[in-house]
JSON list of C-alpha atoms in Angstrom, two decimals:
[
{"chain": "A", "resi": 1, "resn": "UNK", "atom": "CA", "xyz": [-50.52, 69.11, -26.43]},
{"chain": "A", "resi": 2, "resn": "UNK", "atom": "CA", "xyz": [-46.83, 70.00, -24.80]},
{"chain": "A", "resi": 3, "resn": "UNK", "atom": "CA", "xyz": [-48.35, 68.64, -21.12]},
{"chain": "A", "resi": 4, "resn": "UNK", "atom": "CA", "xyz": [-49.33, 65.37, -22.75]},
{"chain": "A", "resi": 5, "resn": "UNK", "atom": "CA", "xyz": [-45.91, 65.29, -24.74]},
{"chain": "A", "resi": 6, "resn": "UNK", "atom": "CA", "xyz": [-43.83, 65.98, -21.68]},
{"chain": "A", "resi": 7, "resn": "UNK", "atom": "CA", "xyz": [-45.67, 62.94, -19.72]},
{"chain": "A", "resi": 8, "resn": "UNK", "atom": "CA", "xyz": [-44.80, 60.98, -22.79]},
{"chain": "A", "resi": 9, "resn": "UNK", "atom": "CA", "xyz": [-41.26, 62.04, -22.67]},
{"chain": "A", "resi": 10, "resn": "UNK", "atom": "CA", "xyz": [-40.91, 60.98, -19.18]},
{"chain": "A", "resi": 11, "resn": "UNK", "atom": "CA", "xyz": [-42.95, 57.86, -19.47]},
{"chain": "A", "resi": 12, "resn": "UNK", "atom": "CA", "xyz": [-40.23, 56.84, -21.99]},
{"chain": "A", "resi": 13, "resn": "UNK", "atom": "CA", "xyz": [-37.31, 57.49, -19.87]},
{"chain": "A", "resi": 14, "resn": "UNK", "atom": "CA", "xyz": [-39.07, 55.51, -16.89]},
{"chain": "A", "resi": 15, "resn": "UNK", "atom": "CA", "xyz": [-39.56, 53.02, -19.22]},
{"chain": "A", "resi": 16, "resn": "UNK", "atom": "CA", "xyz": [-35.61, 53.21, -20.43]},
{"chain": "A", "resi": 17, "resn": "UNK", "atom": "CA", "xyz": [-34.77, 53.26, -16.72]},
{"chain": "A", "resi": 18, "resn": "UNK", "atom": "CA", "xyz": [-36.46, 50.17, -15.72]},
{"chain": "A", "resi": 19, "resn": "UNK", "atom": "CA", "xyz": [-35.65, 48.28, -18.99]},
{"chain": "A", "resi": 20, "resn": "UNK", "atom": "CA", "xyz": [-31.63, 49.69, -18.10]},
{"chain": "A", "resi": 21, "resn": "UNK", "atom": "CA", "xyz": [-32.26, 48.25, -14.56]},
{"chain": "A", "resi": 22, "resn": "UNK", "atom": "CA", "xyz": [-33.79, 44.83, -15.40]},
{"chain": "A", "resi": 23, "resn": "UNK", "atom": "CA", "xyz": [-30.83, 44.29, -18.23]},
{"chain": "A", "resi": 24, "resn": "UNK", "atom": "CA", "xyz": [-28.34, 44.88, -15.67]},
{"chain": "A", "resi": 25, "resn": "UNK", "atom": "CA", "xyz": [-30.18, 42.83, -13.15]},
{"chain": "A", "resi": 26, "resn": "UNK", "atom": "CA", "xyz": [-30.45, 39.95, -15.50]},
{"chain": "A", "resi": 27, "resn": "UNK", "atom": "CA", "xyz": [-26.57, 40.51, -16.23]},
{"chain": "A", "resi": 28, "resn": "UNK", "atom": "CA", "xyz": [-25.96, 40.10, -12.79]},
{"chain": "A", "resi": 29, "resn": "UNK", "atom": "CA", "xyz": [-26.42, 36.47, -12.20]},
{"chain": "A", "resi": 30, "resn": "UNK", "atom": "CA", "xyz": [-24.44, 35.58, -15.24]},
{"chain": "A", "resi": 31, "resn": "UNK", "atom": "CA", "xyz": [-21.65, 37.33, -13.26]},
{"chain": "A", "resi": 32, "resn": "UNK", "atom": "CA", "xyz": [-22.07, 35.22, -10.45]},
{"chain": "A", "resi": 33, "resn": "UNK", "atom": "CA", "xyz": [-21.94, 32.23, -12.43]},
{"chain": "A", "resi": 34, "resn": "UNK", "atom": "CA", "xyz": [-19.01, 32.98, -13.69]},
{"chain": "A", "resi": 35, "resn": "UNK", "atom": "CA", "xyz": [-17.33, 33.72, -10.40]},
{"chain": "A", "resi": 36, "resn": "UNK", "atom": "CA", "xyz": [-18.64, 30.47, -9.23]},
{"chain": "A", "resi": 37, "resn": "UNK", "atom": "CA", "xyz": [-17.51, 28.44, -12.10]},
{"chain": "A", "resi": 38, "resn": "UNK", "atom": "CA", "xyz": [-14.03, 29.73, -11.39]},
{"chain": "A", "resi": 39, "resn": "UNK", "atom": "CA", "xyz": [-14.47, 28.76, -7.90]},
{"chain": "A", "resi": 40, "resn": "UNK", "atom": "CA", "xyz": [-15.33, 25.04, -9.04]},
{"chain": "A", "resi": 41, "resn": "UNK", "atom": "CA", "xyz": [-12.45, 25.37, -11.24]},
{"chain": "A", "resi": 42, "resn": "UNK", "atom": "CA", "xyz": [-10.02, 25.93, -8.34]},
{"chain": "A", "resi": 43, "resn": "UNK", "atom": "CA", "xyz": [-11.77, 22.92, -6.40]},
{"chain": "A", "resi": 44, "resn": "UNK", "atom": "CA", "xyz": [-13.17, 25.90, -4.06]},
{"chain": "A", "resi": 45, "resn": "UNK", "atom": "CA", "xyz": [-9.50, 26.30, -2.73]},
{"chain": "A", "resi": 46, "resn": "UNK", "atom": "CA", "xyz": [-8.52, 29.87, -2.15]},
{"chain": "A", "resi": 47, "resn": "UNK", "atom": "CA", "xyz": [-5.11, 28.70, -1.14]},
{"chain": "A", "resi": 48, "resn": "UNK", "atom": "CA", "xyz": [-2.60, 27.09, -3.55]},
{"chain": "A", "resi": 49, "resn": "UNK", "atom": "CA", "xyz": [0.40, 25.71, -2.60]},
{"chain": "A", "resi": 50, "resn": "UNK", "atom": "CA", "xyz": [3.41, 28.20, -1.92]},
{"chain": "A", "resi": 51, "resn": "UNK", "atom": "CA", "xyz": [6.52, 28.26, -3.34]},
{"chain": "A", "resi": 52, "resn": "UNK", "atom": "CA", "xyz": [9.19, 25.75, -2.03]},
{"chain": "A", "resi": 53, "resn": "UNK", "atom": "CA", "xyz": [11.80, 27.03, 0.05]},
{"chain": "A", "resi": 54, "resn": "UNK", "atom": "CA", "xyz": [15.41, 27.49, -1.30]},
{"chain": "A", "resi": 55, "resn": "UNK", "atom": "CA", "xyz": [16.67, 25.17, 1.50]},
{"chain": "A", "resi": 56, "resn": "UNK", "atom": "CA", "xyz": [14.59, 22.40, 0.55]},
{"chain": "A", "resi": 57, "resn": "UNK", "atom": "CA", "xyz": [15.16, 22.58, -3.44]},
{"chain": "A", "resi": 58, "resn": "UNK", "atom": "CA", "xyz": [18.75, 22.94, -2.80]},
{"chain": "A", "resi": 59, "resn": "UNK", "atom": "CA", "xyz": [19.04, 20.03, -0.22]},
{"chain": "A", "resi": 60, "resn": "UNK", "atom": "CA", "xyz": [16.92, 18.14, -3.39]},
{"chain": "A", "resi": 61, "resn": "UNK", "atom": "CA", "xyz": [19.54, 18.91, -5.86]},
{"chain": "A", "resi": 62, "resn": "UNK", "atom": "CA", "xyz": [21.69, 16.49, -4.60]},
{"chain": "A", "resi": 63, "resn": "UNK", "atom": "CA", "xyz": [20.06, 13.54, -4.50]},
{"chain": "A", "resi": 64, "resn": "UNK", "atom": "CA", "xyz": [19.15, 10.73, -6.95]},
{"chain": "A", "resi": 65, "resn": "UNK", "atom": "CA", "xyz": [16.48, 11.37, -9.43]},
{"chain": "A", "resi": 66, "resn": "UNK", "atom": "CA", "xyz": [13.39, 9.52, -10.83]},
{"chain": "A", "resi": 67, "resn": "UNK", "atom": "CA", "xyz": [12.28, 9.56, -14.21]},
{"chain": "A", "resi": 68, "resn": "UNK", "atom": "CA", "xyz": [10.74, 12.77, -14.01]},
{"chain": "A", "resi": 69, "resn": "UNK", "atom": "CA", "xyz": [13.95, 14.54, -12.78]},
{"chain": "A", "resi": 70, "resn": "UNK", "atom": "CA", "xyz": [12.62, 14.60, -9.08]},
{"chain": "A", "resi": 71, "resn": "UNK", "atom": "CA", "xyz": [14.73, 13.45, -5.65]},
{"chain": "A", "resi": 72, "resn": "UNK", "atom": "CA", "xyz": [14.60, 10.21, -4.60]},
{"chain": "A", "resi": 73, "resn": "UNK", "atom": "CA", "xyz": [14.75, 10.28, -0.69]},
{"chain": "A", "resi": 74, "resn": "UNK", "atom": "CA", "xyz": [15.54, 7.20, 1.27]},
{"chain": "A", "resi": 75, "resn": "UNK", "atom": "CA", "xyz": [12.11, 5.47, 2.57]},
{"chain": "A", "resi": 76, "resn": "UNK", "atom": "CA", "xyz": [10.66, 7.24, 5.55]},
{"chain": "A", "resi": 77, "resn": "UNK", "atom": "CA", "xyz": [13.48, 9.96, 6.28]},
{"chain": "A", "resi": 78, "resn": "UNK", "atom": "CA", "xyz": [13.34, 13.62, 5.45]},
{"chain": "A", "resi": 79, "resn": "UNK", "atom": "CA", "xyz": [9.98, 14.62, 6.62]},
{"chain": "A", "resi": 80, "resn": "UNK", "atom": "CA", "xyz": [10.11, 17.89, 4.60]},
{"chain": "A", "resi": 81, "resn": "UNK", "atom": "CA", "xyz": [10.19, 17.08, 0.77]},
{"chain": "A", "resi": 82, "resn": "UNK", "atom": "CA", "xyz": [10.34, 18.76, -2.48]},
{"chain": "A", "resi": 83, "resn": "UNK", "atom": "CA", "xyz": [7.73, 16.86, -4.67]},
{"chain": "A", "resi": 84, "resn": "UNK", "atom": "CA", "xyz": [6.07, 16.50, -8.07]},
{"chain": "A", "resi": 85, "resn": "UNK", "atom": "CA", "xyz": [2.24, 16.64, -7.41]},
{"chain": "A", "resi": 86, "resn": "UNK", "atom": "CA", "xyz": [-0.30, 16.03, -10.25]},
{"chain": "A", "resi": 87, "resn": "UNK", "atom": "CA", "xyz": [-4.27, 15.61, -9.60]},
{"chain": "A", "resi": 88, "resn": "UNK", "atom": "CA", "xyz": [-6.85, 12.89, -10.48]},
{"chain": "A", "resi": 89, "resn": "UNK", "atom": "CA", "xyz": [-10.19, 12.85, -10.01]},
{"chain": "A", "resi": 90, "resn": "UNK", "atom": "CA", "xyz": [-12.78, 9.88, -10.03]},
{"chain": "A", "resi": 91, "resn": "UNK", "atom": "CA", "xyz": [-14.94, 11.55, -12.81]},
{"chain": "A", "resi": 92, "resn": "UNK", "atom": "CA", "xyz": [-12.42, 10.34, -15.31]},
{"chain": "A", "resi": 93, "resn": "UNK", "atom": "CA", "xyz": [-14.00, 6.95, -15.43]},
{"chain": "A", "resi": 94, "resn": "UNK", "atom": "CA", "xyz": [-11.03, 4.97, -15.81]},
{"chain": "A", "resi": 95, "resn": "UNK", "atom": "CA", "xyz": [-11.20, 1.37, -16.44]},
{"chain": "A", "resi": 96, "resn": "UNK", "atom": "CA", "xyz": [-10.76, -0.62, -13.67]},
{"chain": "A", "resi": 97, "resn": "UNK", "atom": "CA", "xyz": [-10.99, 2.43, -11.21]},
{"chain": "A", "resi": 98, "resn": "UNK", "atom": "CA", "xyz": [-14.10, 1.76, -8.75]},
{"chain": "A", "resi": 99, "resn": "UNK", "atom": "CA", "xyz": [-16.22, 4.94, -8.43]},
{"chain": "A", "resi": 100, "resn": "UNK", "atom": "CA", "xyz": [-15.22, 7.07, -5.45]},
{"chain": "A", "resi": 101, "resn": "UNK", "atom": "CA", "xyz": [-13.51, 4.27, -3.61]},
{"chain": "A", "resi": 102, "resn": "UNK", "atom": "CA", "xyz": [-9.87, 4.41, -2.89]},
{"chain": "A", "resi": 103, "resn": "UNK", "atom": "CA", "xyz": [-7.40, 1.39, -2.98]},
{"chain": "A", "resi": 104, "resn": "UNK", "atom": "CA", "xyz": [-7.62, 1.11, 0.55]},
{"chain": "A", "resi": 105, "resn": "UNK", "atom": "CA", "xyz": [-11.51, -0.04, 0.57]},
{"chain": "A", "resi": 106, "resn": "UNK", "atom": "CA", "xyz": [-12.77, 3.38, 1.62]},
{"chain": "A", "resi": 107, "resn": "UNK", "atom": "CA", "xyz": [-14.14, 6.68, 0.17]},
{"chain": "A", "resi": 108, "resn": "UNK", "atom": "CA", "xyz": [-11.68, 9.32, -1.25]},
{"chain": "A", "resi": 109, "resn": "UNK", "atom": "CA", "xyz": [-11.69, 12.17, 1.01]},
{"chain": "A", "resi": 110, "resn": "UNK", "atom": "CA", "xyz": [-12.41, 15.79, 0.13]},
{"chain": "A", "resi": 111, "resn": "UNK", "atom": "CA", "xyz": [-12.57, 18.03, 3.24]},
{"chain": "A", "resi": 112, "resn": "UNK", "atom": "CA", "xyz": [-10.10, 19.22, 5.99]},
{"chain": "A", "resi": 113, "resn": "UNK", "atom": "CA", "xyz": [-8.71, 15.51, 5.14]},
{"chain": "A", "resi": 114, "resn": "UNK", "atom": "CA", "xyz": [-8.08, 14.90, 1.66]},
{"chain": "A", "resi": 115, "resn": "UNK", "atom": "CA", "xyz": [-6.88, 11.80, -0.10]},
{"chain": "A", "resi": 116, "resn": "UNK", "atom": "CA", "xyz": [-3.88, 11.38, -1.99]},
{"chain": "A", "resi": 117, "resn": "UNK", "atom": "CA", "xyz": [-2.19, 8.40, -4.33]},
{"chain": "A", "resi": 118, "resn": "UNK", "atom": "CA", "xyz": [1.21, 7.25, -4.31]},
{"chain": "A", "resi": 119, "resn": "UNK", "atom": "CA", "xyz": [3.76, 4.57, -4.90]},
{"chain": "A", "resi": 120, "resn": "UNK", "atom": "CA", "xyz": [2.98, 2.52, -1.59]},
{"chain": "A", "resi": 121, "resn": "UNK", "atom": "CA", "xyz": [6.56, 1.64, -1.45]},
{"chain": "A", "resi": 122, "resn": "UNK", "atom": "CA", "xyz": [7.60, 5.37, -1.12]},
{"chain": "A", "resi": 123, "resn": "UNK", "atom": "CA", "xyz": [4.59, 6.76, 0.67]},
{"chain": "A", "resi": 124, "resn": "UNK", "atom": "CA", "xyz": [3.41, 3.66, 2.69]},
{"chain": "A", "resi": 125, "resn": "UNK", "atom": "CA", "xyz": [-0.47, 3.20, 3.11]},
{"chain": "A", "resi": 126, "resn": "UNK", "atom": "CA", "xyz": [-1.67, 5.90, 5.80]},
{"chain": "A", "resi": 127, "resn": "UNK", "atom": "CA", "xyz": [1.15, 8.37, 5.42]},
{"chain": "A", "resi": 128, "resn": "UNK", "atom": "CA", "xyz": [0.03, 11.90, 6.38]},
{"chain": "A", "resi": 129, "resn": "UNK", "atom": "CA", "xyz": [1.45, 14.95, 5.16]},
{"chain": "A", "resi": 130, "resn": "UNK", "atom": "CA", "xyz": [0.88, 19.04, 4.60]},
{"chain": "A", "resi": 131, "resn": "UNK", "atom": "CA", "xyz": [1.44, 20.68, 1.02]},
{"chain": "A", "resi": 132, "resn": "UNK", "atom": "CA", "xyz": [3.24, 24.04, 2.13]},
{"chain": "A", "resi": 133, "resn": "UNK", "atom": "CA", "xyz": [0.82, 27.02, 1.94]},
{"chain": "A", "resi": 134, "resn": "UNK", "atom": "CA", "xyz": [-2.46, 24.76, 2.39]},
{"chain": "A", "resi": 135, "resn": "UNK", "atom": "CA", "xyz": [-4.41, 24.36, 5.33]},
{"chain": "A", "resi": 136, "resn": "UNK", "atom": "CA", "xyz": [-5.72, 20.44, 4.71]},
{"chain": "A", "resi": 137, "resn": "UNK", "atom": "CA", "xyz": [-4.22, 17.31, 5.84]},
{"chain": "A", "resi": 138, "resn": "UNK", "atom": "CA", "xyz": [-3.47, 15.04, 3.03]},
{"chain": "A", "resi": 139, "resn": "UNK", "atom": "CA", "xyz": [-3.67, 11.03, 3.72]},
{"chain": "A", "resi": 140, "resn": "UNK", "atom": "CA", "xyz": [-1.92, 8.43, 1.12]},
{"chain": "A", "resi": 141, "resn": "UNK", "atom": "CA", "xyz": [-4.99, 5.84, 0.85]},
{"chain": "A", "resi": 142, "resn": "UNK", "atom": "CA", "xyz": [-5.00, 5.32, -2.70]},
{"chain": "A", "resi": 143, "resn": "UNK", "atom": "CA", "xyz": [-2.10, 4.16, -5.66]},
{"chain": "A", "resi": 144, "resn": "UNK", "atom": "CA", "xyz": [-2.06, 4.50, -9.38]},
{"chain": "A", "resi": 145, "resn": "UNK", "atom": "CA", "xyz": [-0.29, 2.44, -11.95]},
{"chain": "A", "resi": 146, "resn": "UNK", "atom": "CA", "xyz": [1.43, 5.52, -13.11]},
{"chain": "A", "resi": 147, "resn": "UNK", "atom": "CA", "xyz": [2.80, 6.56, -10.00]},
{"chain": "A", "resi": 148, "resn": "UNK", "atom": "CA", "xyz": [4.88, 3.33, -9.31]},
{"chain": "A", "resi": 149, "resn": "UNK", "atom": "CA", "xyz": [8.70, 3.77, -9.62]},
{"chain": "A", "resi": 150, "resn": "UNK", "atom": "CA", "xyz": [8.33, 7.71, -9.05]},
{"chain": "A", "resi": 151, "resn": "UNK", "atom": "CA", "xyz": [8.40, 9.73, -6.23]},
{"chain": "A", "resi": 152, "resn": "UNK", "atom": "CA", "xyz": [5.07, 11.74, -7.55]},
{"chain": "A", "resi": 153, "resn": "UNK", "atom": "CA", "xyz": [2.14, 12.08, -5.33]},
{"chain": "A", "resi": 154, "resn": "UNK", "atom": "CA", "xyz": [-1.45, 12.34, -6.73]},
{"chain": "A", "resi": 155, "resn": "UNK", "atom": "CA", "xyz": [-4.06, 14.75, -5.06]},
{"chain": "A", "resi": 156, "resn": "UNK", "atom": "CA", "xyz": [-7.40, 13.64, -5.23]},
{"chain": "A", "resi": 157, "resn": "UNK", "atom": "CA", "xyz": [-10.00, 16.25, -6.86]},
{"chain": "A", "resi": 158, "resn": "UNK", "atom": "CA", "xyz": [-13.97, 16.02, -6.95]},
{"chain": "A", "resi": 159, "resn": "UNK", "atom": "CA", "xyz": [-14.24, 17.18, -10.43]},
{"chain": "A", "resi": 160, "resn": "UNK", "atom": "CA", "xyz": [-12.34, 17.37, -13.78]},
{"chain": "A", "resi": 161, "resn": "UNK", "atom": "CA", "xyz": [-12.55, 21.07, -13.61]},
{"chain": "A", "resi": 162, "resn": "UNK", "atom": "CA", "xyz": [-10.40, 21.26, -10.42]},
{"chain": "A", "resi": 163, "resn": "UNK", "atom": "CA", "xyz": [-8.26, 18.28, -11.33]},
{"chain": "A", "resi": 164, "resn": "UNK", "atom": "CA", "xyz": [-7.40, 20.38, -14.46]},
{"chain": "A", "resi": 165, "resn": "UNK", "atom": "CA", "xyz": [-7.01, 23.33, -12.58]},
{"chain": "A", "resi": 166, "resn": "UNK", "atom": "CA", "xyz": [-4.13, 21.74, -10.20]},
{"chain": "A", "resi": 167, "resn": "UNK", "atom": "CA", "xyz": [-2.61, 20.43, -13.22]},
{"chain": "A", "resi": 168, "resn": "UNK", "atom": "CA", "xyz": [1.02, 19.60, -12.25]},
{"chain": "A", "resi": 169, "resn": "UNK", "atom": "CA", "xyz": [3.00, 21.45, -9.28]},
{"chain": "A", "resi": 170, "resn": "UNK", "atom": "CA", "xyz": [6.05, 21.40, -7.85]},
{"chain": "A", "resi": 171, "resn": "UNK", "atom": "CA", "xyz": [5.38, 21.51, -4.17]},
{"chain": "A", "resi": 172, "resn": "UNK", "atom": "CA", "xyz": [7.17, 21.18, -0.57]},
{"chain": "A", "resi": 173, "resn": "UNK", "atom": "CA", "xyz": [5.51, 18.82, 1.66]},
{"chain": "A", "resi": 174, "resn": "UNK", "atom": "CA", "xyz": [6.16, 17.85, 5.43]},
{"chain": "A", "resi": 175, "resn": "UNK", "atom": "CA", "xyz": [5.27, 14.35, 6.52]},
{"chain": "A", "resi": 176, "resn": "UNK", "atom": "CA", "xyz": [3.23, 14.71, 9.85]},
{"chain": "A", "resi": 177, "resn": "UNK", "atom": "CA", "xyz": [3.11, 10.52, 10.19]},
{"chain": "A", "resi": 178, "resn": "UNK", "atom": "CA", "xyz": [4.35, 7.74, 8.21]},
{"chain": "A", "resi": 179, "resn": "UNK", "atom": "CA", "xyz": [2.55, 4.96, 7.03]},
{"chain": "A", "resi": 180, "resn": "UNK", "atom": "CA", "xyz": [2.68, 1.28, 7.50]},
{"chain": "A", "resi": 181, "resn": "UNK", "atom": "CA", "xyz": [4.54, -0.92, 5.27]},
{"chain": "A", "resi": 182, "resn": "UNK", "atom": "CA", "xyz": [3.14, -3.83, 6.91]},
{"chain": "A", "resi": 183, "resn": "UNK", "atom": "CA", "xyz": [-0.44, -2.44, 5.98]},
{"chain": "A", "resi": 184, "resn": "UNK", "atom": "CA", "xyz": [0.54, -2.07, 2.81]},
{"chain": "A", "resi": 185, "resn": "UNK", "atom": "CA", "xyz": [1.88, -5.62, 2.39]},
{"chain": "A", "resi": 186, "resn": "UNK", "atom": "CA", "xyz": [-1.06, -6.95, 3.54]},
{"chain": "A", "resi": 187, "resn": "UNK", "atom": "CA", "xyz": [-3.37, -5.13, 1.14]},
{"chain": "A", "resi": 188, "resn": "UNK", "atom": "CA", "xyz": [-0.96, -5.70, -1.83]},
{"chain": "A", "resi": 189, "resn": "UNK", "atom": "CA", "xyz": [-0.21, -9.42, -1.16]},
{"chain": "A", "resi": 190, "resn": "UNK", "atom": "CA", "xyz": [-3.41, -10.45, -3.08]},
{"chain": "A", "resi": 191, "resn": "UNK", "atom": "CA", "xyz": [-3.12, -7.87, -5.94]},
{"chain": "A", "resi": 192, "resn": "UNK", "atom": "CA", "xyz": [0.76, -9.10, -7.18]},
{"chain": "A", "resi": 193, "resn": "UNK", "atom": "CA", "xyz": [-0.80, -10.40, -10.64]},
{"chain": "A", "resi": 194, "resn": "UNK", "atom": "CA", "xyz": [-0.86, -6.64, -11.66]},
{"chain": "A", "resi": 195, "resn": "UNK", "atom": "CA", "xyz": [2.48, -5.66, -12.73]},
{"chain": "A", "resi": 196, "resn": "UNK", "atom": "CA", "xyz": [2.52, -2.22, -10.54]},
{"chain": "A", "resi": 197, "resn": "UNK", "atom": "CA", "xyz": [0.98, -3.85, -7.28]},
{"chain": "A", "resi": 198, "resn": "UNK", "atom": "CA", "xyz": [3.58, -6.38, -7.59]},
{"chain": "A", "resi": 199, "resn": "UNK", "atom": "CA", "xyz": [6.34, -3.98, -7.93]},
{"chain": "A", "resi": 200, "resn": "UNK", "atom": "CA", "xyz": [4.60, -2.00, -4.94]},
{"chain": "A", "resi": 201, "resn": "UNK", "atom": "CA", "xyz": [4.58, -5.49, -2.79]},
{"chain": "A", "resi": 202, "resn": "UNK", "atom": "CA", "xyz": [8.19, -5.88, -3.49]},
{"chain": "A", "resi": 203, "resn": "UNK", "atom": "CA", "xyz": [9.62, -2.63, -2.59]},
{"chain": "A", "resi": 204, "resn": "UNK", "atom": "CA", "xyz": [7.49, -2.67, 0.59]},
{"chain": "A", "resi": 205, "resn": "UNK", "atom": "CA", "xyz": [8.74, -6.26, 1.36]},
{"chain": "A", "resi": 206, "resn": "UNK", "atom": "CA", "xyz": [12.43, -4.54, 0.89]},
{"chain": "A", "resi": 207, "resn": "UNK", "atom": "CA", "xyz": [11.86, -1.59, 2.96]},
{"chain": "A", "resi": 208, "resn": "UNK", "atom": "CA", "xyz": [9.81, -3.43, 5.76]},
{"chain": "A", "resi": 209, "resn": "UNK", "atom": "CA", "xyz": [12.74, -5.68, 6.11]},
{"chain": "A", "resi": 210, "resn": "UNK", "atom": "CA", "xyz": [15.05, -3.06, 6.39]},
{"chain": "A", "resi": 211, "resn": "UNK", "atom": "CA", "xyz": [13.10, -1.39, 9.19]},
{"chain": "A", "resi": 212, "resn": "UNK", "atom": "CA", "xyz": [12.60, -4.08, 11.04]},
{"chain": "A", "resi": 213, "resn": "UNK", "atom": "CA", "xyz": [16.28, -4.96, 10.80]},
{"chain": "A", "resi": 214, "resn": "UNK", "atom": "CA", "xyz": [17.29, -1.62, 11.76]},
{"chain": "A", "resi": 215, "resn": "UNK", "atom": "CA", "xyz": [14.77, -1.65, 14.74]},
{"chain": "A", "resi": 216, "resn": "UNK", "atom": "CA", "xyz": [16.16, -5.00, 15.89]},
{"chain": "A", "resi": 217, "resn": "UNK", "atom": "CA", "xyz": [19.69, -3.47, 15.60]},
{"chain": "A", "resi": 218, "resn": "UNK", "atom": "CA", "xyz": [18.63, -0.46, 17.72]},
{"chain": "A", "resi": 219, "resn": "UNK", "atom": "CA", "xyz": [17.24, -2.86, 20.37]},
{"chain": "A", "resi": 220, "resn": "UNK", "atom": "CA", "xyz": [20.34, -4.88, 20.57]},
{"chain": "A", "resi": 221, "resn": "UNK", "atom": "CA", "xyz": [22.28, -1.90, 21.26]},
{"chain": "A", "resi": 222, "resn": "UNK", "atom": "CA", "xyz": [20.26, -0.26, 23.62]},
{"chain": "A", "resi": 223, "resn": "UNK", "atom": "CA", "xyz": [20.29, -3.50, 25.54]},
{"chain": "A", "resi": 224, "resn": "UNK", "atom": "CA", "xyz": [24.17, -3.56, 25.85]}
]
């Protein structure tokens, strides 16, 4: 009888051990799911922007400000800039937004090269830049009505969770290559019935004319 009692006791302990093991195993997927959810919320980015350097912020303090209190740089100058960034996603399903298409007629990018939206009279179509602390290259291939008249850059995110995680961040960017006012004008010309497109079109026209004049001036000076 004692032997049976001991065996039953050991059996009970074995069952307890097995049930404990199975419960810990069953809890593992939920832990993994949580970490995966956090990764998705971050947009699978382990690298967030680094704080802007004090010299860039100090330089920006002396410049005119837009409605968000951020510096307004002269067009196609100062490749290193202190900017306000926001995030957007095609998953917002905004009226008039054509799915994952960008304003240039292509697909919004999210890889080593990523899409961004901006006022094309500030950052013309095709402008490429990097955000301090991140390994990606961003290209301006989109715009948005809320961006016009500001210096804000909107970063494309593929999900609402990653968009919300980014939120609004002040960052330091370095322009790799300026885009083209001429290309911007060609695309905006047929869209001037929309107020924000008309405003960008007129801004691009003004800056493009200035650049052409300065280029001609430089050419004349070199020919003397």
